Amino acid sequence: MKRRSFLNNLGASALGLGIIENSFGQETKNVVNDIHSLIQVPSNIVATGRVIVIGGGMAGTTAAKYLKLWGGTGVEVTLIEPNASYYSNIFSNMVLVGERTLEQLTFNYNLLRTKYGVSVLQNSVTGINPSGKSVTLNSGKVLPYDKLVIAPGIDFEPIQLSGTAANQAKIVHAWKAGQQTTSLKNQVQAMTKKDTFIITIPPKPYRCPPGPYERACVVADYLKRIKGGGKVIILDANPSIQAEPENFTNAFNNTHKGIITYVPNATVISIDADKGTVNTNQGTFTGKVINAIPTHKAGSLITNSGIGLANAGNGKWAGVNVLTYESTVHQNIHIIGDASSTTQPKAGHIANAEAKVCADAIIHMLKGEAVNPSPMTNSACFTPITKSTASWLSVVFRYDPVSKTMVPTGNGVTESLGATKDNYEDMIKWFNNLMSDTFS
Ligand SMILES: Cc1cc2nc3c(=O)[nH]c(=O)nc-3n(C[C@H](O)[C@H](O)[C@H](O)COP(=O)(O)OP(=O)(O)OC[C@H]3O[C@@H](n4cnc5c(N)ncnc54)[C@H](O)[C@@H]3O)c2cc1C
């Protein structure tokens, strides 16, 4: 697929233009101009209200920034996040092989405070009272809101794990960047060419559909280049590759031939950390490093809320109205990012786009105006396949009033024609612009 048609596909998202425009410059101008007509004209009514945003990740930080940017001085925005800074999951696979450091993937909330006037509280929320419209912090403090945005990301179902405590501690997911990323990096870098890396992929939905396949490729490339060989086994609980099927099939069968083995329909039953074995319905696999990514669910604030927010996907995810991201259970509570259940992928780029649709809707609601009846979002994901080449996928969603869901436009999800050096360069621009649109 040519870059021009890729841009056309991406450019169709009315609220995600900044990232696309900045990433690709002049070439996107015409596409972007066409799209600007889709953005609503601002009214003269002043928005007033108190908005609390829970979670300073990709979704929550973007929402806090744009609520203040678009809402103006009448909208008081408070972001509540337990950590002083945020480690980006995006690019964290490259930390495992020494191509990035966690420090390079660290973002803080300083500009949110100083440039936009968001009040940032380093704390976590332990309770939500929808009728009293307040949240309780773990400090015991109670904060009132007019509108609440919840973006706590994901949590995991337990894995059946046996072995000594020390060996169990080595079985990490590293699917939330941080300490586990460092642990997995140390384990990968201690491998020799005789060793095997096993990655287990949970059943969908999970965050970043191409992410586990990307990790397998990045580790395979490292083992081949730096260690002179090694093996990577992918145990996928799903029946087939969940994203960029052509690019990853090519990567497994050609680029990383002889290193990667892909096993579909492999459900993990248990892991013996002492023996280094993964017991699945497809047999038992042995590896030096076991990277077990467990089944996902919404962040525990949603699943343990006690107010029924996890009303979708067998009680694991939050049902929302995608015109506003308001909970389908409680008014004035909006849930964005990975924790919500929509037809869109669980990914950072789409979390940023959802946050803007949500912020726009909240501003209109605070003004007593109708919300945008036809929002659009887009997602792009770049995937390093080797140290110098990358592939990508892109998809644009449009609200469908009949099904009341976001449906893919055009040809649906499109993927690049293979992995190239140009894509690798575009990937870096895309990342810088996405993170800057979120944190700067
Ligand atoms: C290896 C990897 C690679 C990836 N690559 C890509 C990619 O290339 N492109 C892409 O688009 N996406 C990618 N993703 C996915 C992306 O990182 C997530 O989809 C995105 O971070 C989701 O944003 P979020 O805001 O919902 O959750 P998060 O970014 O996880 O943020 C959640 C925040 O909520 C906070 N929180 C949780 N509970 C509470 C509470 N009770 N009170 C206050 N705060 C709380 C947490 O501390 C956290 O900061 C990747 C993910 C991984 C793991």
mmCIF file of C-alpha atoms and ligand atoms in Angstrom, residues 54-61 80-83 85-93 109 123-126 151-155 174-177 207-208 210-212 214-215 299-301 336-339 345-351 379-383 430 434, ligand 1:
data_model
loop_
_atom_site.group_PDB
_atom_site.id
_atom_site.type_symbol
_atom_site.label_atom_id
_atom_site.label_comp_id
_atom_site.label_asym_id
_atom_site.label_seq_id
_atom_site.Cartn_x
_atom_site.Cartn_y
_atom_site.Cartn_z
ATOM 1 C CA ILE A 54 -8.905 9.033 36.664
ATOM 2 C CA GLY A 55 -5.732 7.542 35.153
ATOM 3 C CA GLY A 56 -2.828 9.419 33.552
ATOM 4 C CA GLY A 57 -2.148 7.014 30.684
ATOM 5 C CA MET A 58 -2.732 7.479 26.962
ATOM 6 C CA ALA A 59 -6.485 8.013 27.282
ATOM 7 C CA GLY A 60 -6.760 9.927 30.571
ATOM 8 C CA THR A 61 -3.912 12.360 29.904
ATOM 9 C CA ILE A 80 -5.726 11.628 39.439
ATOM 10 C CA GLU A 81 -2.817 9.239 38.806
ATOM 11 C CA PRO A 82 -0.788 7.282 41.393
ATOM 12 C CA ASN A 83 2.543 7.554 39.555
ATOM 13 C CA SER A 85 5.451 9.748 35.559
ATOM 14 C CA TYR A 86 4.246 7.362 32.864
ATOM 15 C CA TYR A 87 6.228 4.660 31.055
ATOM 16 C CA SER A 88 5.034 4.246 27.480
ATOM 17 C CA ASN A 89 4.082 0.703 26.540
ATOM 18 C CA ILE A 90 4.487 1.746 22.936
ATOM 19 C CA PHE A 91 8.126 1.053 21.937
ATOM 20 C CA SER A 92 8.674 -0.915 25.179
ATOM 21 C CA ASN A 93 9.374 -4.078 23.148
ATOM 22 C CA TYR A 109 2.575 15.678 33.754
ATOM 23 C CA ASN A 123 -3.066 9.537 44.238
ATOM 24 C CA SER A 124 -5.366 6.690 43.297
ATOM 25 C CA VAL A 125 -9.120 6.432 43.385
ATOM 26 C CA THR A 126 -10.606 3.719 45.580
ATOM 27 C CA ALA A 151 -9.257 5.553 32.120
ATOM 28 C CA PRO A 152 -7.557 2.930 34.303
ATOM 29 C CA GLY A 153 -6.277 0.695 31.480
ATOM 30 C CA ILE A 154 -6.193 -3.056 32.048
ATOM 31 C CA ASP A 155 -5.660 -5.745 34.655
ATOM 32 C CA ALA A 174 5.794 -6.943 30.792
ATOM 33 C CA TRP A 175 2.481 -5.787 29.293
ATOM 34 C CA LYS A 176 2.454 -2.671 31.479
ATOM 35 C CA ALA A 177 5.810 -0.983 30.951
ATOM 36 C CA ARG A 207 -4.265 -4.497 24.424
ATOM 37 C CA CYS A 208 -2.338 -3.852 21.210
ATOM 38 C CA PRO A 210 -0.047 -6.696 16.913
ATOM 39 C CA GLY A 211 2.057 -6.204 20.096
ATOM 40 C CA PRO A 212 2.860 -9.833 21.013
ATOM 41 C CA GLU A 214 5.935 -7.594 17.304
ATOM 42 C CA ARG A 215 7.673 -8.687 20.508
ATOM 43 C CA GLY A 299 -8.554 -2.015 35.316
ATOM 44 C CA SER A 300 -9.743 -3.124 38.758
ATOM 45 C CA LEU A 301 -11.391 0.238 39.449
ATOM 46 C CA ILE A 336 -12.244 5.603 27.700
ATOM 47 C CA GLY A 337 -9.194 3.665 26.537
ATOM 48 C CA ASP A 338 -8.528 -0.020 27.027
ATOM 49 C CA ALA A 339 -11.060 -0.382 29.878
ATOM 50 C CA PRO A 345 -8.947 -2.037 19.211
ATOM 51 C CA LYS A 346 -7.377 -1.594 22.627
ATOM 52 C CA ALA A 347 -4.468 0.627 21.604
ATOM 53 C CA GLY A 348 -2.762 3.877 22.536
ATOM 54 C CA HIS A 349 -3.515 5.701 19.299
ATOM 55 C CA ILE A 350 -7.227 4.894 19.495
ATOM 56 C CA ALA A 351 -7.212 5.727 23.241
ATOM 57 C CA SER A 379 -5.828 3.918 14.811
ATOM 58 C CA ALA A 380 -2.375 3.385 13.401
ATOM 59 C CA CYS A 381 0.115 0.919 14.678
ATOM 60 C CA PHE A 382 3.705 0.610 13.529
ATOM 61 C CA THR A 383 5.591 -2.605 14.175
ATOM 62 C CA TRP A 430 4.392 8.822 14.492
ATOM 63 C CA LEU A 434 1.405 10.728 19.368
HETATM 64 C C1 LIG B 1 4.336 -3.932 24.345
HETATM 65 C C2 LIG B 1 3.225 -3.005 23.949
HETATM 66 C C3 LIG B 1 3.308 -2.310 22.757
HETATM 67 C C4 LIG B 1 2.283 -1.439 22.388
HETATM 68 N N1 LIG B 1 2.390 -0.782 21.189
HETATM 69 C C5 LIG B 1 1.382 0.017 20.784
HETATM 70 C C6 LIG B 1 1.453 0.679 19.522
HETATM 71 O O1 LIG B 1 2.421 0.548 18.762
HETATM 72 N N2 LIG B 1 0.424 1.481 19.156
HETATM 73 C C7 LIG B 1 -0.665 1.675 19.955
HETATM 74 O O2 LIG B 1 -1.574 2.438 19.567
HETATM 75 N N3 LIG B 1 -0.773 1.037 21.161
HETATM 76 C C8 LIG B 1 0.213 0.218 21.589
HETATM 77 N N4 LIG B 1 0.115 -0.418 22.804
HETATM 78 C C9 LIG B 1 -1.143 -0.324 23.597
HETATM 79 C C10 LIG B 1 -1.201 0.928 24.470
HETATM 80 O O3 LIG B 1 -0.087 1.041 25.309
HETATM 81 C C11 LIG B 1 -2.472 0.876 25.328
HETATM 82 O O4 LIG B 1 -3.559 0.517 24.526
HETATM 83 C C12 LIG B 1 -2.725 2.232 25.959
HETATM 84 O O5 LIG B 1 -1.706 2.518 26.892
HETATM 85 C C13 LIG B 1 -4.098 2.290 26.626
HETATM 86 O O6 LIG B 1 -4.269 3.526 27.249
HETATM 87 P P1 LIG B 1 -5.114 3.635 28.604
HETATM 88 O O7 LIG B 1 -5.059 5.074 28.979
HETATM 89 O O8 LIG B 1 -6.412 2.959 28.448
HETATM 90 O O9 LIG B 1 -4.279 2.776 29.669
HETATM 91 P P2 LIG B 1 -2.827 3.070 30.251
HETATM 92 O O10 LIG B 1 -2.005 3.803 29.276
HETATM 93 O O11 LIG B 1 -2.330 1.777 30.779
HETATM 94 O O12 LIG B 1 -3.078 4.059 31.486
HETATM 95 C C14 LIG B 1 -3.845 3.694 32.601
HETATM 96 C C15 LIG B 1 -3.452 4.607 33.768
HETATM 97 O O13 LIG B 1 -4.449 4.522 34.790
HETATM 98 C C16 LIG B 1 -3.814 4.564 36.053
HETATM 99 N N5 LIG B 1 -4.735 3.989 37.044
HETATM 100 C C17 LIG B 1 -5.167 2.692 37.136
HETATM 101 N N6 LIG B 1 -6.003 2.556 38.188
HETATM 102 C C18 LIG B 1 -6.108 3.770 38.773
HETATM 103 C C19 LIG B 1 -6.821 4.262 39.923
HETATM 104 N N7 LIG B 1 -7.584 3.453 40.672
HETATM 105 N N8 LIG B 1 -6.702 5.568 40.241
HETATM 106 C C20 LIG B 1 -5.935 6.422 39.489
HETATM 107 N N9 LIG B 1 -5.243 5.997 38.397
HETATM 108 C C21 LIG B 1 -5.313 4.691 38.051
HETATM 109 C C22 LIG B 1 -2.518 3.764 35.826
HETATM 110 O O14 LIG B 1 -1.538 4.083 36.800
HETATM 111 C C23 LIG B 1 -2.122 4.198 34.414
HETATM 112 O O15 LIG B 1 -1.235 5.305 34.416
HETATM 113 C C24 LIG B 1 1.146 -1.272 23.221
HETATM 114 C C25 LIG B 1 1.068 -1.981 24.428
HETATM 115 C C26 LIG B 1 2.094 -2.845 24.792
HETATM 116 C C27 LIG B 1 1.987 -3.574 26.098
#
